[in-house]
PDB file of C-alpha atoms in Angstrom:
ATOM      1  CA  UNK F   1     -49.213   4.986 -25.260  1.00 87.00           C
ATOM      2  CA  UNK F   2     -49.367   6.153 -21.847  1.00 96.00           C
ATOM      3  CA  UNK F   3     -51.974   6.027 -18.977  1.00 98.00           C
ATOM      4  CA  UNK F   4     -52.220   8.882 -17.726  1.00 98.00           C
ATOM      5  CA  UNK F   5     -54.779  10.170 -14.850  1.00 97.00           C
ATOM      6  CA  UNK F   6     -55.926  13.931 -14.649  1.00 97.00           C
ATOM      7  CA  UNK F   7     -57.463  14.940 -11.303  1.00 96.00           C
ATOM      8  CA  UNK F   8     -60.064  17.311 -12.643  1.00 91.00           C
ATOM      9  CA  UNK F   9     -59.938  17.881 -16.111  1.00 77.00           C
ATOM     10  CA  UNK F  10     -62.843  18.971 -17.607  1.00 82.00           C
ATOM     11  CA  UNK F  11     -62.464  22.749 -17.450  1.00 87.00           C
ATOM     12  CA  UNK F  12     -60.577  25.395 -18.727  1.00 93.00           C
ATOM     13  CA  UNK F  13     -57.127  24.500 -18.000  1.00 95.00           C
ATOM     14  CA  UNK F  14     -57.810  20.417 -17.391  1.00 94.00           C
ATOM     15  CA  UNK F  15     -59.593  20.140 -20.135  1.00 94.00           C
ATOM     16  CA  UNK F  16     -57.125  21.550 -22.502  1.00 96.00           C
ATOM     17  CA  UNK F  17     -54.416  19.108 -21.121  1.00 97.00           C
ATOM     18  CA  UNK F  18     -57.422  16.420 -21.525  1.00 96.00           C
ATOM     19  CA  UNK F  19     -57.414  17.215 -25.182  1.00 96.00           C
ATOM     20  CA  UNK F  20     -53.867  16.995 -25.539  1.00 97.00           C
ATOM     21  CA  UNK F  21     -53.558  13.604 -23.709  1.00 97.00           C
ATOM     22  CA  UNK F  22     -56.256  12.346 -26.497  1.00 97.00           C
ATOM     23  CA  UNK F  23     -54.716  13.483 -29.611  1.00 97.00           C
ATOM     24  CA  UNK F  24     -51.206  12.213 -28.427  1.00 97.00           C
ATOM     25  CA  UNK F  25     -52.499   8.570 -28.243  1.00 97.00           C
ATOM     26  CA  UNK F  26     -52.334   8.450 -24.472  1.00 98.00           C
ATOM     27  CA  UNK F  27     -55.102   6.427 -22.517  1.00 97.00           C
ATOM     28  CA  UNK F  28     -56.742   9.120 -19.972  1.00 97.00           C
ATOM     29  CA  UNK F  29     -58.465   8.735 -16.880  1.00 97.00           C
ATOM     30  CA  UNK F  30     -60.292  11.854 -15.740  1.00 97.00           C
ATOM     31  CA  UNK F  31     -61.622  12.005 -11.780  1.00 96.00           C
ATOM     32  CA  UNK F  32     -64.023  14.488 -10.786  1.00 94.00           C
ATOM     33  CA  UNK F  33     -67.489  14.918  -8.816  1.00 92.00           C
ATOM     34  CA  UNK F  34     -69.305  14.860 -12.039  1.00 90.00           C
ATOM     35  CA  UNK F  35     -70.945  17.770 -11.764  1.00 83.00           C
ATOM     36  CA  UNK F  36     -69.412  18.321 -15.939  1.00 88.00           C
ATOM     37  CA  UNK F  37     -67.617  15.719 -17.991  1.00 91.00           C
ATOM     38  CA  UNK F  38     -64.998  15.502 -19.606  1.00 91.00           C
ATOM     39  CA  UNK F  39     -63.499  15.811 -23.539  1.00 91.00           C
ATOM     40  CA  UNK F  40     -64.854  12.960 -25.456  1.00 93.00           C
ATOM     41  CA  UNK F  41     -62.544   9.897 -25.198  1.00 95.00           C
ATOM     42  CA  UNK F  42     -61.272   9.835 -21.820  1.00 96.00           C
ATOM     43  CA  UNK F  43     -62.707   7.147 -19.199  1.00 96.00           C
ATOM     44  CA  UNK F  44     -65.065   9.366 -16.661  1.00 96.00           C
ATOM     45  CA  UNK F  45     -64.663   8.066 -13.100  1.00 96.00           C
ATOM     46  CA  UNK F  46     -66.774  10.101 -10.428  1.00 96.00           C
ATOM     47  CA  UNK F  47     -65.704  10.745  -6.906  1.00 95.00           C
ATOM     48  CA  UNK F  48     -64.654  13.270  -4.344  1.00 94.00           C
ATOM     49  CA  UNK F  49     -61.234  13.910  -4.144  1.00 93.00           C
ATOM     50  CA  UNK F  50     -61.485  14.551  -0.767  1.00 94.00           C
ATOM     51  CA  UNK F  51     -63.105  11.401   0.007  1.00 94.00           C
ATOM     52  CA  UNK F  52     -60.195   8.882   0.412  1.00 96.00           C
ATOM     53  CA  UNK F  53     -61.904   5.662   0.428  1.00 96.00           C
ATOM     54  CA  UNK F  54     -64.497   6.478  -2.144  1.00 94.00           C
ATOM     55  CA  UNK F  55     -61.374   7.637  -4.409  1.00 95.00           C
ATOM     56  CA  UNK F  56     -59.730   4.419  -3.827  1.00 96.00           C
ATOM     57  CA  UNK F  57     -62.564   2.409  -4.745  1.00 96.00           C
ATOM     58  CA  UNK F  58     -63.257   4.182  -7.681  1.00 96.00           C
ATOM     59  CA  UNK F  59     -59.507   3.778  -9.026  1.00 97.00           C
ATOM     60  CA  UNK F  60     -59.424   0.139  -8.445  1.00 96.00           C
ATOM     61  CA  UNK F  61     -56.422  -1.418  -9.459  1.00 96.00           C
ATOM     62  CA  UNK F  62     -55.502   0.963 -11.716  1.00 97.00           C
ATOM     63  CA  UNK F  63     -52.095   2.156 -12.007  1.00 97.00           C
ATOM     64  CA  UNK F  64     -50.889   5.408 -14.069  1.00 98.00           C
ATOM     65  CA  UNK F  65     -48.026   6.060 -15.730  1.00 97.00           C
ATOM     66  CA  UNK F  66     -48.413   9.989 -15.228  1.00 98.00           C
ATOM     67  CA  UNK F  67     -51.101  11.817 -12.423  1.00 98.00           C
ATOM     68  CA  UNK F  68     -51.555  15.617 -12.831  1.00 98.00           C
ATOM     69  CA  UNK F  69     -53.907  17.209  -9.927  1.00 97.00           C
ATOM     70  CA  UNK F  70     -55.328  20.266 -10.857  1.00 96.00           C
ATOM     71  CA  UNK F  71     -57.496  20.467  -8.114  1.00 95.00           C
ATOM     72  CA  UNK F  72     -54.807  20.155  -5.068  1.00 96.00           C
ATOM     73  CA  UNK F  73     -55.630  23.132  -2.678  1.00 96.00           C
ATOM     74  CA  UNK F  74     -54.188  22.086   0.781  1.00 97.00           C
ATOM     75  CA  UNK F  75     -52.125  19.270   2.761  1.00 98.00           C
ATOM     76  CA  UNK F  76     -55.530  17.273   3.431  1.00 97.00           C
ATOM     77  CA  UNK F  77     -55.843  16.976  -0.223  1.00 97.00           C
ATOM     78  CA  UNK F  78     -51.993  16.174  -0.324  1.00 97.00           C
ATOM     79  CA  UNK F  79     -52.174  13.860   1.962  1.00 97.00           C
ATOM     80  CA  UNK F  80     -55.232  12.258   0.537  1.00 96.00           C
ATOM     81  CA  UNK F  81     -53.548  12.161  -2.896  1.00 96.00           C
ATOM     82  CA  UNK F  82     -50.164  11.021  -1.366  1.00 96.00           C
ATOM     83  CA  UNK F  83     -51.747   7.763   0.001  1.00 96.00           C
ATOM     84  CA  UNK F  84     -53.722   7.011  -2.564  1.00 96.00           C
ATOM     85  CA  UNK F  85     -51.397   7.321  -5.633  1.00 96.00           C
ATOM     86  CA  UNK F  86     -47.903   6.508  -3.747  1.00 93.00           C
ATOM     87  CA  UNK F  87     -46.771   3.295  -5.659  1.00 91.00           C
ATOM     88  CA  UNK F  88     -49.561   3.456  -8.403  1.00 94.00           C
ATOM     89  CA  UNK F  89     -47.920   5.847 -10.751  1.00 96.00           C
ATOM     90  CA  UNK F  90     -44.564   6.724 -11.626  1.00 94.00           C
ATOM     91  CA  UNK F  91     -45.089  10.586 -11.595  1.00 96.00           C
ATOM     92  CA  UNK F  92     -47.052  13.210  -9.658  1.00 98.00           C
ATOM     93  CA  UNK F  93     -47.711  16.757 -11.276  1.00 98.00           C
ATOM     94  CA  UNK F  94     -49.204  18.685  -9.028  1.00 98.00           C
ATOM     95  CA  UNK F  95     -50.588  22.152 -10.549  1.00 97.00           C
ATOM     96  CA  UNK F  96     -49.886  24.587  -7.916  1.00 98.00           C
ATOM     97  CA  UNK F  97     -49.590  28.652  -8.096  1.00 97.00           C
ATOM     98  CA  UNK F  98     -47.561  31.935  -8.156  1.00 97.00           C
ATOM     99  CA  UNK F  99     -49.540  32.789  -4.802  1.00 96.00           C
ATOM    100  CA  UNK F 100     -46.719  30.300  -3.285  1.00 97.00           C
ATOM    101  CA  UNK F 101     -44.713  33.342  -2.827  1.00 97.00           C
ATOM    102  CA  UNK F 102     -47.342  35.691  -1.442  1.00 92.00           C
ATOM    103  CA  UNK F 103     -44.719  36.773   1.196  1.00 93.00           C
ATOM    104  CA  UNK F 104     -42.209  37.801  -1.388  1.00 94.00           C
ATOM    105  CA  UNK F 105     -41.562  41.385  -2.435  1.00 93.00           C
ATOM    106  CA  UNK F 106     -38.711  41.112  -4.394  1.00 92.00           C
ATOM    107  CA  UNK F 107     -37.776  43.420  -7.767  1.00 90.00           C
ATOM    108  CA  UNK F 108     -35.884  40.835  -9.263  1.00 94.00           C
ATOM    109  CA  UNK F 109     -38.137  37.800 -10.445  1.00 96.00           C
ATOM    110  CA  UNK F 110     -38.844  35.581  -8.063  1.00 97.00           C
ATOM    111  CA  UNK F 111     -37.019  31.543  -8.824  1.00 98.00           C
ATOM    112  CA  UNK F 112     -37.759  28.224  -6.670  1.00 98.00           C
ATOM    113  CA  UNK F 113     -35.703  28.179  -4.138  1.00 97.00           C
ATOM    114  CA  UNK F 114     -37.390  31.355  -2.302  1.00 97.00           C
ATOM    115  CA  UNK F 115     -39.974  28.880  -0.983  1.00 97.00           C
ATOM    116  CA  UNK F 116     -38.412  25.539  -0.498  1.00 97.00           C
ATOM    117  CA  UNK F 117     -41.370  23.170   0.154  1.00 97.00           C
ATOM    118  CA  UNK F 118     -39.616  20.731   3.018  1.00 95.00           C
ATOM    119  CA  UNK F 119     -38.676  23.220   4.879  1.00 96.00           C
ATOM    120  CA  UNK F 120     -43.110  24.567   5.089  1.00 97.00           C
ATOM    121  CA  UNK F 121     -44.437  23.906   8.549  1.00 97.00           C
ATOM    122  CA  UNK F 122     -48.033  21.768   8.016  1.00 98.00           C
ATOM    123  CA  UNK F 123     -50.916  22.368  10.116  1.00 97.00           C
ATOM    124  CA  UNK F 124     -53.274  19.616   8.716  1.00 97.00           C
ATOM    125  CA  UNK F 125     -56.026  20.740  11.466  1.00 97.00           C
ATOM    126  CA  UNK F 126     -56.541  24.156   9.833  1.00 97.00           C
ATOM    127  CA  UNK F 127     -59.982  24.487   8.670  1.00 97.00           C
ATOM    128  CA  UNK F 128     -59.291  24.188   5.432  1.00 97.00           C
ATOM    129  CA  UNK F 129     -62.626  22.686   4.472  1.00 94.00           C
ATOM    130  CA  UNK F 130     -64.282  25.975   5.530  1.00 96.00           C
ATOM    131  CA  UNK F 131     -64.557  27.647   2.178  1.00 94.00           C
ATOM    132  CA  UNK F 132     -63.434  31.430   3.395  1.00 96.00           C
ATOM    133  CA  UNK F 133     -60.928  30.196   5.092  1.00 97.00           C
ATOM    134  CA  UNK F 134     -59.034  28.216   2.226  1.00 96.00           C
ATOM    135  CA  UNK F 135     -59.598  31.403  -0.187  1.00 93.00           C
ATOM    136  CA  UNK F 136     -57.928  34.012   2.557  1.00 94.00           C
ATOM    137  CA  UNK F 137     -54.783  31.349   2.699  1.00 96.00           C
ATOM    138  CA  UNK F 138     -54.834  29.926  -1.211  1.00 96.00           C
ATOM    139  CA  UNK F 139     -51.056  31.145  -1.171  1.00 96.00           C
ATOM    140  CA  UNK F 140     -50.487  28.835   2.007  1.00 97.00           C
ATOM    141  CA  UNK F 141     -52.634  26.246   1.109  1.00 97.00           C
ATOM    142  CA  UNK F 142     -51.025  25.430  -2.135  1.00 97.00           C
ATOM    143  CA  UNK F 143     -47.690  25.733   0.170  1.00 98.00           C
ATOM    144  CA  UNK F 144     -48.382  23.340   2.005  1.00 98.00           C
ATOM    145  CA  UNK F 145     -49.742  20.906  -0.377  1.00 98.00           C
ATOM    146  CA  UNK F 146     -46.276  21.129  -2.165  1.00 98.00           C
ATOM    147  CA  UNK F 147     -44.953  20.373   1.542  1.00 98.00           C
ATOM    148  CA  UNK F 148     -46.693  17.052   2.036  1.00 97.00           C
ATOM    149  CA  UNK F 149     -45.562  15.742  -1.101  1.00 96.00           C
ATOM    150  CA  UNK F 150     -42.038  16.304  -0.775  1.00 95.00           C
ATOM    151  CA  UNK F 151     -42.068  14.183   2.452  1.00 95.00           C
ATOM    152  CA  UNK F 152     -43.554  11.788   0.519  1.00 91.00           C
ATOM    153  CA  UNK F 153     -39.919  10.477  -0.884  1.00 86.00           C
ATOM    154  CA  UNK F 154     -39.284   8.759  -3.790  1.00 88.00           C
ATOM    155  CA  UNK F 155     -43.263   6.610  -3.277  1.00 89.00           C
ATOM    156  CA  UNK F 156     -44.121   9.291  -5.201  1.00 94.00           C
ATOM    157  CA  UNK F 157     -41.475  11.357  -7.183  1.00 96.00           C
ATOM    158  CA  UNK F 158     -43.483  14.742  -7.882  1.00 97.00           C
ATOM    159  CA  UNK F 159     -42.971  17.550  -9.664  1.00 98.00           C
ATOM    160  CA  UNK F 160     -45.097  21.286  -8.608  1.00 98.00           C
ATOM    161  CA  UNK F 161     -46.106  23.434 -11.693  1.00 98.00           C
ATOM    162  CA  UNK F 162     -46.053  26.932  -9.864  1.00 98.00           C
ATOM    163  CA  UNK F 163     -48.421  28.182 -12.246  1.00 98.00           C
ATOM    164  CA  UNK F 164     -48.657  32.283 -13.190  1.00 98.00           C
ATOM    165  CA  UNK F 165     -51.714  34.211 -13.329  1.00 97.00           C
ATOM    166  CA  UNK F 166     -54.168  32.736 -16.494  1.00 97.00           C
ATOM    167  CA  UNK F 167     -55.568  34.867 -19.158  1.00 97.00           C
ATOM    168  CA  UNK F 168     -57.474  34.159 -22.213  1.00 96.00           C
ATOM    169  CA  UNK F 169     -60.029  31.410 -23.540  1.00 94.00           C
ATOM    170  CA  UNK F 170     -64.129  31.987 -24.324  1.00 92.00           C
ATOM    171  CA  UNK F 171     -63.902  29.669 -21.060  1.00 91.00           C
ATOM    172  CA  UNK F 172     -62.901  32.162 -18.636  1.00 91.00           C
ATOM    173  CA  UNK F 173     -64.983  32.061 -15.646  1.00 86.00           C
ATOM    174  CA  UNK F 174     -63.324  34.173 -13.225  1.00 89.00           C
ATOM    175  CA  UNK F 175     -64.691  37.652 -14.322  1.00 91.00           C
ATOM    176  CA  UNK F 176     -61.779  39.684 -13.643  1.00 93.00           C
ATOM    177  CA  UNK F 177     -61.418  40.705 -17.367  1.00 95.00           C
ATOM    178  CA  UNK F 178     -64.841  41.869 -17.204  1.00 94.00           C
ATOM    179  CA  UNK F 179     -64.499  43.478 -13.994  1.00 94.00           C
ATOM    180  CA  UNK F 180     -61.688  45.940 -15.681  1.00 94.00           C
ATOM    181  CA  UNK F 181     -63.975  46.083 -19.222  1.00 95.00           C
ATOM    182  CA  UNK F 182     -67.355  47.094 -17.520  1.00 94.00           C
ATOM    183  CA  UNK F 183     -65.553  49.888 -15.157  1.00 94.00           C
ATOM    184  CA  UNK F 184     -63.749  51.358 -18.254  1.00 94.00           C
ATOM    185  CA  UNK F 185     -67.411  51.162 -20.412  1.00 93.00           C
ATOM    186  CA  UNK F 186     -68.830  53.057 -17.279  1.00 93.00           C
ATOM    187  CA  UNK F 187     -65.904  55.229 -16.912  1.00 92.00           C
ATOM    188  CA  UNK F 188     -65.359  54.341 -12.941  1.00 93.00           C
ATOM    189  CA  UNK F 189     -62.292  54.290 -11.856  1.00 93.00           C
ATOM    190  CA  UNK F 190     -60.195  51.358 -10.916  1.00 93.00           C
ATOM    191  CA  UNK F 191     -58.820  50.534  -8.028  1.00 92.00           C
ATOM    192  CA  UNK F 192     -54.867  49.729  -7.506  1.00 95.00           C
ATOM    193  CA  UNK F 193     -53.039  50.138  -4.542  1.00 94.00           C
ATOM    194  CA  UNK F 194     -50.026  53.029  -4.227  1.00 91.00           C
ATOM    195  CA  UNK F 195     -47.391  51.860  -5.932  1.00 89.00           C
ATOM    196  CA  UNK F 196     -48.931  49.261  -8.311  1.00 92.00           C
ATOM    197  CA  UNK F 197     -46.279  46.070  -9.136  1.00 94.00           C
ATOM    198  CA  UNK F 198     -46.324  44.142 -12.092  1.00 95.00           C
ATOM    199  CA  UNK F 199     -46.833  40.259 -12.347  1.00 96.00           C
ATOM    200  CA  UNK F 200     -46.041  37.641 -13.984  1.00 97.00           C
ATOM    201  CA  UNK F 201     -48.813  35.886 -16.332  1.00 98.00           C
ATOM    202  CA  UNK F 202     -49.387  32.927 -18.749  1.00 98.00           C
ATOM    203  CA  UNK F 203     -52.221  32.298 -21.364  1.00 98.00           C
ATOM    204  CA  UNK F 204     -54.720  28.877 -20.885  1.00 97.00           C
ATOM    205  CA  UNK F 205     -52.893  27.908 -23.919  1.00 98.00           C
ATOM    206  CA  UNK F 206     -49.375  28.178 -22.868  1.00 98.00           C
ATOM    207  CA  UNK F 207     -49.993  26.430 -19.574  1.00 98.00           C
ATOM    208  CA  UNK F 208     -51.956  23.749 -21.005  1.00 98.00           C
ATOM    209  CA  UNK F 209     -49.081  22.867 -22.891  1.00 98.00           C
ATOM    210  CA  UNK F 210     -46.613  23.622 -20.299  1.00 98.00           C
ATOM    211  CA  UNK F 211     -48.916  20.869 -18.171  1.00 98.00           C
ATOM    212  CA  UNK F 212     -49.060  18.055 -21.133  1.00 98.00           C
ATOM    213  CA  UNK F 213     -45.232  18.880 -21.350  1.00 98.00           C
ATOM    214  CA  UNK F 214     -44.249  18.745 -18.060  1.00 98.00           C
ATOM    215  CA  UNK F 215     -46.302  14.722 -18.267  1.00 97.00           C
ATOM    216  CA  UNK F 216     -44.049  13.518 -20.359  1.00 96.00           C
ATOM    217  CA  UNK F 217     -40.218  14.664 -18.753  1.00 96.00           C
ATOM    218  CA  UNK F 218     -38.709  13.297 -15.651  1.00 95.00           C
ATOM    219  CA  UNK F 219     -37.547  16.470 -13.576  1.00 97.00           C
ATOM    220  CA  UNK F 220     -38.675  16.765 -10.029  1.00 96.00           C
ATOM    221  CA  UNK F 221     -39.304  19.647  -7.797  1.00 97.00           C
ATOM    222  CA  UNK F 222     -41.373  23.118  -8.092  1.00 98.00           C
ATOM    223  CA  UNK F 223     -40.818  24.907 -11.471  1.00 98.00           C
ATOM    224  CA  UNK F 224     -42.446  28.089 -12.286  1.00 98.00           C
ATOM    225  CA  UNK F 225     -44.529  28.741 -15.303  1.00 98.00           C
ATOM    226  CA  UNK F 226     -44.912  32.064 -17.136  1.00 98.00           C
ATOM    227  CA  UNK F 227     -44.764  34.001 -20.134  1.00 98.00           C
ATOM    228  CA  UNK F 228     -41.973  36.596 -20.404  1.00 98.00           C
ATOM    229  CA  UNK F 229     -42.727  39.750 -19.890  1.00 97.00           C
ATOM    230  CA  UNK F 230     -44.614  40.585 -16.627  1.00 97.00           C
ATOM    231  CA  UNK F 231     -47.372  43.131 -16.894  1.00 96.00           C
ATOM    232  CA  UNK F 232     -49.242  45.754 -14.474  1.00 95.00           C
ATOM    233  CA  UNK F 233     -52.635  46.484 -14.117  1.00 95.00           C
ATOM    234  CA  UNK F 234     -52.375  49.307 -16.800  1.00 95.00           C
ATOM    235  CA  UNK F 235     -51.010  46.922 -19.196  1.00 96.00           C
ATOM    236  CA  UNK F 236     -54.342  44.983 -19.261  1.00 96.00           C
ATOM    237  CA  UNK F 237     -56.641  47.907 -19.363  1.00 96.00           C
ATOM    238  CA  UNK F 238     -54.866  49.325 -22.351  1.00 96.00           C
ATOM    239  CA  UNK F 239     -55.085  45.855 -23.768  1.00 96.00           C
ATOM    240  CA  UNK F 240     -58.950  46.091 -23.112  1.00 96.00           C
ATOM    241  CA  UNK F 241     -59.472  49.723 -24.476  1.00 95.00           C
ATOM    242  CA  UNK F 242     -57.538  48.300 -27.351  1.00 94.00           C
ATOM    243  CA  UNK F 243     -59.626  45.603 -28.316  1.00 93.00           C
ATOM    244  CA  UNK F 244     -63.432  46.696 -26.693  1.00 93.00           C
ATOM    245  CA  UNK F 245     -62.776  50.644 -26.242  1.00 93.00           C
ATOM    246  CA  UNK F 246     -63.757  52.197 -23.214  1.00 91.00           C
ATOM    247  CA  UNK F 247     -61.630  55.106 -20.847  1.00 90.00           C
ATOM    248  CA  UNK F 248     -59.277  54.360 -18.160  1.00 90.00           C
ATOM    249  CA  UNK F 249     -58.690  55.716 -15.085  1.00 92.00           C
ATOM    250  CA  UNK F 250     -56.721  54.931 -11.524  1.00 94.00           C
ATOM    251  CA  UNK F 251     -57.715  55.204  -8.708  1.00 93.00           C
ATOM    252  CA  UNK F 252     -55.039  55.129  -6.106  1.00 93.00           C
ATOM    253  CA  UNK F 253     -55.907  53.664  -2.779  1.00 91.00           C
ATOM    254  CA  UNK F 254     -53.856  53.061   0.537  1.00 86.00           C
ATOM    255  CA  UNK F 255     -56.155  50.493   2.056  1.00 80.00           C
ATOM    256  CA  UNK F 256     -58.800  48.337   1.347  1.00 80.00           C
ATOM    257  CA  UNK F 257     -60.048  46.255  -2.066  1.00 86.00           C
ATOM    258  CA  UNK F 258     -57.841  46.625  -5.061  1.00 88.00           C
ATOM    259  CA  UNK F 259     -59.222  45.161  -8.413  1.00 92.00           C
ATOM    260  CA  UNK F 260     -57.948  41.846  -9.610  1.00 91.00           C
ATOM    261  CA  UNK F 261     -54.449  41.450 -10.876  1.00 91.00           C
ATOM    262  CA  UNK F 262     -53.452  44.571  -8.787  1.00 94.00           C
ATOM    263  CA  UNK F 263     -50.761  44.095  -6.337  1.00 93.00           C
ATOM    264  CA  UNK F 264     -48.656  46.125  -3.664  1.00 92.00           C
ATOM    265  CA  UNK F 265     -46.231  44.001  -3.851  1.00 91.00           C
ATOM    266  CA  UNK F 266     -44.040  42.347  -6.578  1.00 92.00           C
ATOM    267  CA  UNK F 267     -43.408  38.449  -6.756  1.00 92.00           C
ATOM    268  CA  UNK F 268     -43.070  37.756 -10.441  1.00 94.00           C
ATOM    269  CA  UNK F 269     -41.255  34.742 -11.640  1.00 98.00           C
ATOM    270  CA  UNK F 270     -38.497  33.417 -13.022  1.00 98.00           C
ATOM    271  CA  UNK F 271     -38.912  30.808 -15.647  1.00 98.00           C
ATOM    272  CA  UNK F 272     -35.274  29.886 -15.805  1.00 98.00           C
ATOM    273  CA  UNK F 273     -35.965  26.742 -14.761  1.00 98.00           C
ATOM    274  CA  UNK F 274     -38.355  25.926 -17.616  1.00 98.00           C
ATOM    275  CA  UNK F 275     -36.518  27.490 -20.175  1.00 98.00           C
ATOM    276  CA  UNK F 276     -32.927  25.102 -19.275  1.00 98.00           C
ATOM    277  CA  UNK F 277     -35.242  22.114 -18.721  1.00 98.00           C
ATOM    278  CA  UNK F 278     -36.178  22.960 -22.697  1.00 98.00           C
ATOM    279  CA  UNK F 279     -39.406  24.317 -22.474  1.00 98.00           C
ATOM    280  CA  UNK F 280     -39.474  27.601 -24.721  1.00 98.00           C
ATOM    281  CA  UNK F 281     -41.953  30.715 -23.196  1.00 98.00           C
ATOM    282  CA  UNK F 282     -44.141  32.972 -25.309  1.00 98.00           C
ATOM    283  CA  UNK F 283     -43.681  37.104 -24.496  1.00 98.00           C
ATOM    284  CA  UNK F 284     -47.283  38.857 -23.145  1.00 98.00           C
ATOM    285  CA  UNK F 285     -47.033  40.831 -25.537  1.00 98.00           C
ATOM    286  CA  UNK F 286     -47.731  37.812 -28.231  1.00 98.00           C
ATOM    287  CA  UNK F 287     -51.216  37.117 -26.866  1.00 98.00           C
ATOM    288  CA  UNK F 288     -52.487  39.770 -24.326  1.00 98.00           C
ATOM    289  CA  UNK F 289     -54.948  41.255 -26.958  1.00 97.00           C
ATOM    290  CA  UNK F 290     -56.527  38.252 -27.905  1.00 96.00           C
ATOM    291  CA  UNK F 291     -56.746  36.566 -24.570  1.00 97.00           C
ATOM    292  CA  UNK F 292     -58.868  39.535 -23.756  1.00 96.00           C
ATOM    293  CA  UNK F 293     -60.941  39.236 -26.728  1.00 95.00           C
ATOM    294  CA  UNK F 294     -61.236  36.118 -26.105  1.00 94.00           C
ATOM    295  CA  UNK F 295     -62.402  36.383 -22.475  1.00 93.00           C
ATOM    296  CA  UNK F 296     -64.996  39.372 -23.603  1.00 93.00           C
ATOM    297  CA  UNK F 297     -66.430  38.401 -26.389  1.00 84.00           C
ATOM    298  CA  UNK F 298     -67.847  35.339 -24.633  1.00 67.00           C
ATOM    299  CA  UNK F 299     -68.737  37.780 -21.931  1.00 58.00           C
ATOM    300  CA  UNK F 300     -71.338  39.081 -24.761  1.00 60.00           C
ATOM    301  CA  UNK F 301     -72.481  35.295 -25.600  1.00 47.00           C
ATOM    302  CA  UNK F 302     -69.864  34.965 -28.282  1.00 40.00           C
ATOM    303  CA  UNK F 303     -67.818  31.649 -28.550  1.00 35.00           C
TER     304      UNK F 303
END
């Protein structure tokens, strides 16, 4: 039995890994702001990550075999996290994302080494509290996050899940699904950018268990997590006319907004890693349908 803490995990991906934790036996400790709680069986402690010494209080003496953050955005967080869990657990997974290598545009899929976390320049006075500000530099925020920790040394040996883009679950909140579903029912156009580029994707599922998987091994270092086969924005609205109906058309467009999950630019990843370390991927194809379902149907107050 293992004690394990999750840094907010009580929704959608967190509180899959929660669940997971549970049924394996392990003892978990879920930290959030309390604004939702967590699966039933895991100790509830409230306080904001961001506050240091309030998160410090709240731990106690408590020590953790595993920690998995899923709510590390930047290096103040990092930082936070760094001095408050350096020499009170034995393993830090930080859940971090493809937007790592928003300054790739490579063809071939993109593997770790293109961004090498200790060699990321930190700027810890960056506003990054200011709420537009962190979502126009998510890509270098979660950078930089992975940069602080690898100074940390072996305090904290840490491990970066550079997570793909997430589909599927009733859960979804993000309304991107539904953004593609209620253009094609109104037959407007979307909007991709000249030259659309495929990406690289996972399911809730698949990352969930990439996440309780990842608790319970002892490599270090950013690894990449994604299903094989990366997919385009076409890919998805067939996937949708498919399972809800509806008509597709592009709209091509130099400049301005594109609709989610359409890029100008292609950074999909290589799972390589993953796959040597023993970890076995599903294909896109496997689930694409049914994460959409999934995501529309509870769209229309289905479960």
């Amino acid at each position: 039995m293992r004690d394990i803490c999750v840094i907010g995990g009580s929704r959608y991906v967190g509180k899959r890994l929660t669940a997971r934790l549970l049924a394996a036996g392990d003892r978990v400790t879920v930290v959030n702001r309390g604004s939702s709680v967590p699966p039933e069986g895991a100790l509830h402690l409230v306080a904001d990550r961001n506050d240091e010494a309030a998160l410090c209080d709240v731990l106690g003496d408590r020590t953790f075999d595993v920690v998995v953050d899923q709510v590390c955005y930047t290096p103040r967080q990092a930082r936070t996290a760094r001095r408050v869990f350096g020499g009170r657990t034995g393993r830090y997974v930080l859940t971090s994302s493809v937007e790592v290598y928003e300054y790739e545009d490579s063809e071939a899929p993109v593997r770790e080494e293109a961004v090498d976390p200790g060699a990321v320049r930190v700027d810890l006075d960056a506003p990054w509290d200011d709420a537009g500000y962190l979502e126009h530099h998510y890509g270098e925020g979660n950078r930089q996050a992975e940069a602080v920790l690898a100074a940390a040394g072996p305090e904290l040996p840490w491990v970066s899940v550079r997570t793909a883009h997430v589909l599927g679950g009733t859960d979804d909140f993000t309304g991107r699904v539904e953004h593609y579903a209620s253009r094609m029912r109104d037959a407007k156009p979307v909007r991709v950018p000249v030259g659309n580029r495929p990406a690289t994707y996972i399911h809730v599922e698949e990352i969930a268990d990439f996440l309780y998987w990842t608790a319970g091994r002892e490599f270090t270092g950013p690894v990449n997590a994604n299903s094989h086969g990366p997919l385009v924005t076409a890919d998805i609205c067939e996937a949708i006319r498919r399972t809800a109906g509806g008509t597709t058309a592009f709209a091509a467009v130099e400049v301005g907004t594109y609709s989610p999950f359409s890029f100008a630019r292609s950074y999909g990843m290589d799972n390589t890693r993953a796959t040597k370390l023993g970890f076995s991927f599903s294909h896109t194809s496997e689930w694409l349908d049914r994460a959409v379902g999934e995501t529309l149907n509870s769209r229309k107050g289905g479960t």
